[in-house]
Coordinates of N, CA and C in Angstrom, one line a residue:
E1 N 54.3 -40.8 -50.7 CA 54.0 -39.7 -51.6 C 55.1 -39.6 -52.6
A2 N 56.3 -39.9 -52.3 CA 57.4 -39.7 -53.2 C 57.6 -41.0 -54.1
L3 N 56.9 -42.1 -53.7 CA 57.1 -43.3 -54.4 C 56.4 -43.3 -55.8
I4 N 55.3 -42.6 -55.9 CA 54.6 -42.6 -57.2 C 55.4 -41.9 -58.3
P5 N 56.0 -40.7 -58.1 CA 56.9 -40.1 -59.1 C 58.1 -41.0 -59.4
F6 N 58.6 -41.6 -58.3 CA 59.8 -42.4 -58.5 C 59.4 -43.7 -59.4
G7 N 58.3 -44.2 -59.1 CA 57.8 -45.4 -59.9 C 57.6 -45.0 -61.4
L8 N 57.0 -43.8 -61.6 CA 56.7 -43.3 -62.9 C 58.1 -43.1 -63.7
L9 N 59.0 -42.4 -63.1 CA 60.3 -42.2 -63.7 C 61.0 -43.5 -64.0
T10 N 61.0 -44.4 -63.1 CA 61.6 -45.7 -63.3 C 60.9 -46.5 -64.5
A11 N 59.6 -46.4 -64.6 CA 58.9 -47.0 -65.7 C 59.2 -46.4 -67.0
I12 N 59.3 -45.0 -67.0 CA 59.6 -44.3 -68.3 C 61.0 -44.6 -68.8
F13 N 62.0 -44.6 -67.9 CA 63.4 -44.9 -68.3 C 63.5 -46.3 -68.7
G14 N 62.8 -47.2 -68.0 CA 62.9 -48.6 -68.3 C 62.3 -48.9 -69.7
T15 N 61.2 -48.3 -70.0 CA 60.6 -48.4 -71.3 C 61.4 -47.9 -72.4
A16 N 62.0 -46.7 -72.2 CA 62.9 -46.0 -73.2 C 64.1 -46.9 -73.4
G17 N 64.7 -47.4 -72.4 CA 65.9 -48.3 -72.6 C 65.6 -49.6 -73.3
T18 N 64.4 -50.1 -73.0 CA 64.0 -51.4 -73.7 C 63.7 -51.1 -75.1
L19 N 63.0 -50.0 -75.4 CA 62.8 -49.7 -76.8 C 64.0 -49.4 -77.6
L20 N 65.0 -48.7 -77.0 CA 66.3 -48.5 -77.6 C 67.0 -49.8 -77.9
N21 N 67.0 -50.7 -76.9 CA 67.7 -52.0 -77.1 C 67.0 -52.8 -78.2
V22 N 65.7 -52.8 -78.3 CA 65.0 -53.5 -79.3 C 65.3 -52.9 -80.7
S23 N 65.3 -51.6 -80.8 CA 65.6 -50.9 -82.0 C 67.0 -51.2 -82.5
T24 N 68.0 -51.2 -81.6 CA 69.4 -51.5 -82.0 C 69.5 -52.9 -82.4
H25 N 68.8 -53.8 -81.7 CA 68.8 -55.2 -82.1 C 68.3 -55.5 -83.5
F26 N 67.2 -54.9 -83.9 CA 66.7 -55.1 -85.2 C 67.6 -54.4 -86.3
Q27 N 68.2 -53.3 -86.0 CA 69.0 -52.6 -86.9 C 70.3 -53.4 -87.2
N28 N 70.7 -54.2 -86.2 CA 71.9 -55.0 -86.4 C 71.6 -56.4 -86.9
L29 N 70.4 -56.6 -87.4 CA 70.0 -57.9 -87.9 C 70.0 -59.0 -86.9
G30 N 69.7 -58.7 -85.6 CA 69.6 -59.6 -84.6 C 71.0 -59.9 -83.9
R31 N 72.0 -59.3 -84.3 CA 73.3 -59.5 -83.7 C 73.6 -58.5 -82.7
L32 N 74.6 -58.8 -81.8 CA 75.1 -57.8 -80.9 C 75.8 -56.7 -81.6
R33 N 75.9 -55.6 -81.0 CA 76.6 -54.4 -81.6 C 78.0 -54.8 -81.9
D34 N 78.4 -54.6 -83.2 CA 79.8 -54.7 -83.6 C 80.4 -53.3 -83.7
F35 N 81.7 -53.3 -83.9 CA 82.4 -52.0 -83.9 C 82.6 -51.5 -85.3
S36 N 81.6 -51.7 -86.2 CA 81.8 -51.2 -87.5 C 81.4 -49.7 -87.6
E37 N 80.8 -49.1 -86.6 CA 80.5 -47.7 -86.7 C 80.8 -47.1 -85.3
G38 N 81.0 -45.9 -85.2 CA 81.3 -45.2 -84.0 C 82.7 -44.6 -83.9
P39 N 83.2 -44.3 -82.8 CA 84.5 -43.7 -82.7 C 85.6 -44.6 -82.8
F40 N 85.4 -45.8 -83.4 CA 86.5 -46.8 -83.5 C 87.2 -46.7 -84.8
D41 N 88.5 -46.8 -84.8 CA 89.3 -46.7 -86.0 C 89.3 -48.0 -86.7
L42 N 88.8 -48.0 -88.0 CA 88.8 -49.2 -88.8 C 90.0 -49.1 -89.8
D43 N 90.7 -50.2 -90.0 CA 91.7 -50.1 -91.1 C 91.1 -50.4 -92.4
K44 N 91.9 -50.4 -93.5 CA 91.4 -50.6 -94.8 C 90.8 -52.0 -95.0
W45 N 91.4 -53.0 -94.4 CA 90.9 -54.3 -94.5 C 89.5 -54.5 -93.9
E46 N 89.3 -53.9 -92.8 CA 87.9 -54.0 -92.2 C 86.9 -53.2 -93.0
E47 N 87.3 -52.0 -93.5 CA 86.4 -51.3 -94.4 C 86.1 -52.0 -95.6
S48 N 87.1 -52.7 -96.2 CA 86.8 -53.5 -97.4 C 85.9 -54.7 -97.2
M49 N 86.1 -55.3 -96.0 CA 85.2 -56.4 -95.7 C 83.8 -55.9 -95.4
L50 N 83.6 -54.8 -94.8 CA 82.2 -54.2 -94.6 C 81.6 -53.9 -96.0
E51 N 82.4 -53.4 -96.9 CA 81.9 -53.0 -98.2 C 81.5 -54.3 -99.0
R52 N 82.4 -55.4 -98.8 CA 82.1 -56.7 -99.5 C 80.8 -57.3 -98.9
D53 N 80.6 -57.2 -97.6 CA 79.4 -57.7 -97.0 C 78.2 -57.0 -97.5
R54 N 78.3 -55.6 -97.6 CA 77.2 -54.8 -98.1 C 76.9 -55.2 -99.5
R55 N 77.9 -55.4 -100.4 CA 77.6 -55.8 -101.8 C 77.0 -57.2 -101.9
L56 N 77.4 -58.1 -101.1 CA 76.9 -59.5 -101.1 C 75.5 -59.7 -100.6
T57 N 75.3 -59.0 -99.5 CA 74.0 -59.2 -98.8 C 73.0 -58.1 -98.8
G58 N 73.5 -56.9 -99.2 CA 72.6 -55.7 -99.2 C 72.6 -55.0 -97.9
H59 N 73.4 -55.5 -96.9 CA 73.5 -54.9 -95.6 C 74.9 -55.0 -95.1
K60 N 75.4 -53.9 -94.5 CA 76.8 -54.0 -94.1 C 77.2 -55.0 -93.0
R61 N 76.2 -55.4 -92.3 CA 76.4 -56.4 -91.2 C 76.0 -57.8 -91.6
G62 N 75.5 -58.0 -92.8 CA 75.2 -59.3 -93.3 C 76.4 -60.1 -93.7
R63 N 76.4 -61.3 -93.4 CA 77.6 -62.1 -93.8 C 77.1 -63.4 -94.5
K64 N 77.8 -63.7 -95.6 CA 77.5 -65.0 -96.3 C 78.8 -65.6 -96.7
C65 N 78.8 -66.9 -97.0 CA 79.9 -67.5 -97.5 C 79.8 -67.8 -99.0
T66 N 78.7 -67.4 -99.6 CA 78.5 -67.6 -101.1 C 79.0 -66.3 -101.8
Y67 N 79.3 -66.4 -103.0 CA 79.8 -65.2 -103.7 C 78.9 -64.7 -104.8
H68 N 77.6 -64.9 -104.6 CA 76.6 -64.5 -105.6 C 75.9 -63.2 -105.0
T69 N 75.9 -62.2 -105.8 CA 75.2 -61.0 -105.3 C 73.7 -61.1 -105.3
P70 N 73.0 -60.4 -104.4 CA 71.6 -60.5 -104.4 C 70.9 -59.9 -105.6
L71 N 69.8 -60.4 -106.0 CA 69.0 -59.8 -107.1 C 68.4 -58.5 -106.7
Q72 N 68.5 -57.5 -107.5 CA 67.9 -56.2 -107.1 C 66.7 -55.8 -107.9

C-alpha cells in the first residue's frame, strides 16, 4: 500500500532531476558546469576572458581560437 506513493514520488523527483540536468547541459553548450557564475569570486582576468569569449562567440561559455567576431 505504501509502495505506490513511494514509487510515484521517486518517479517525479527522478524526472525533475533529469529535466534540470538536461536543461543545464543545453544552457552550458554541452559542457559541464563551469564556475563562471554563482557564489564564486572571479578576478578581473577571468571576467575579461568571459567577456572576450562572449564577444567572439556570442555566448559567454563559447571558446574559439580565432579572432574574428561573429556576424550579427
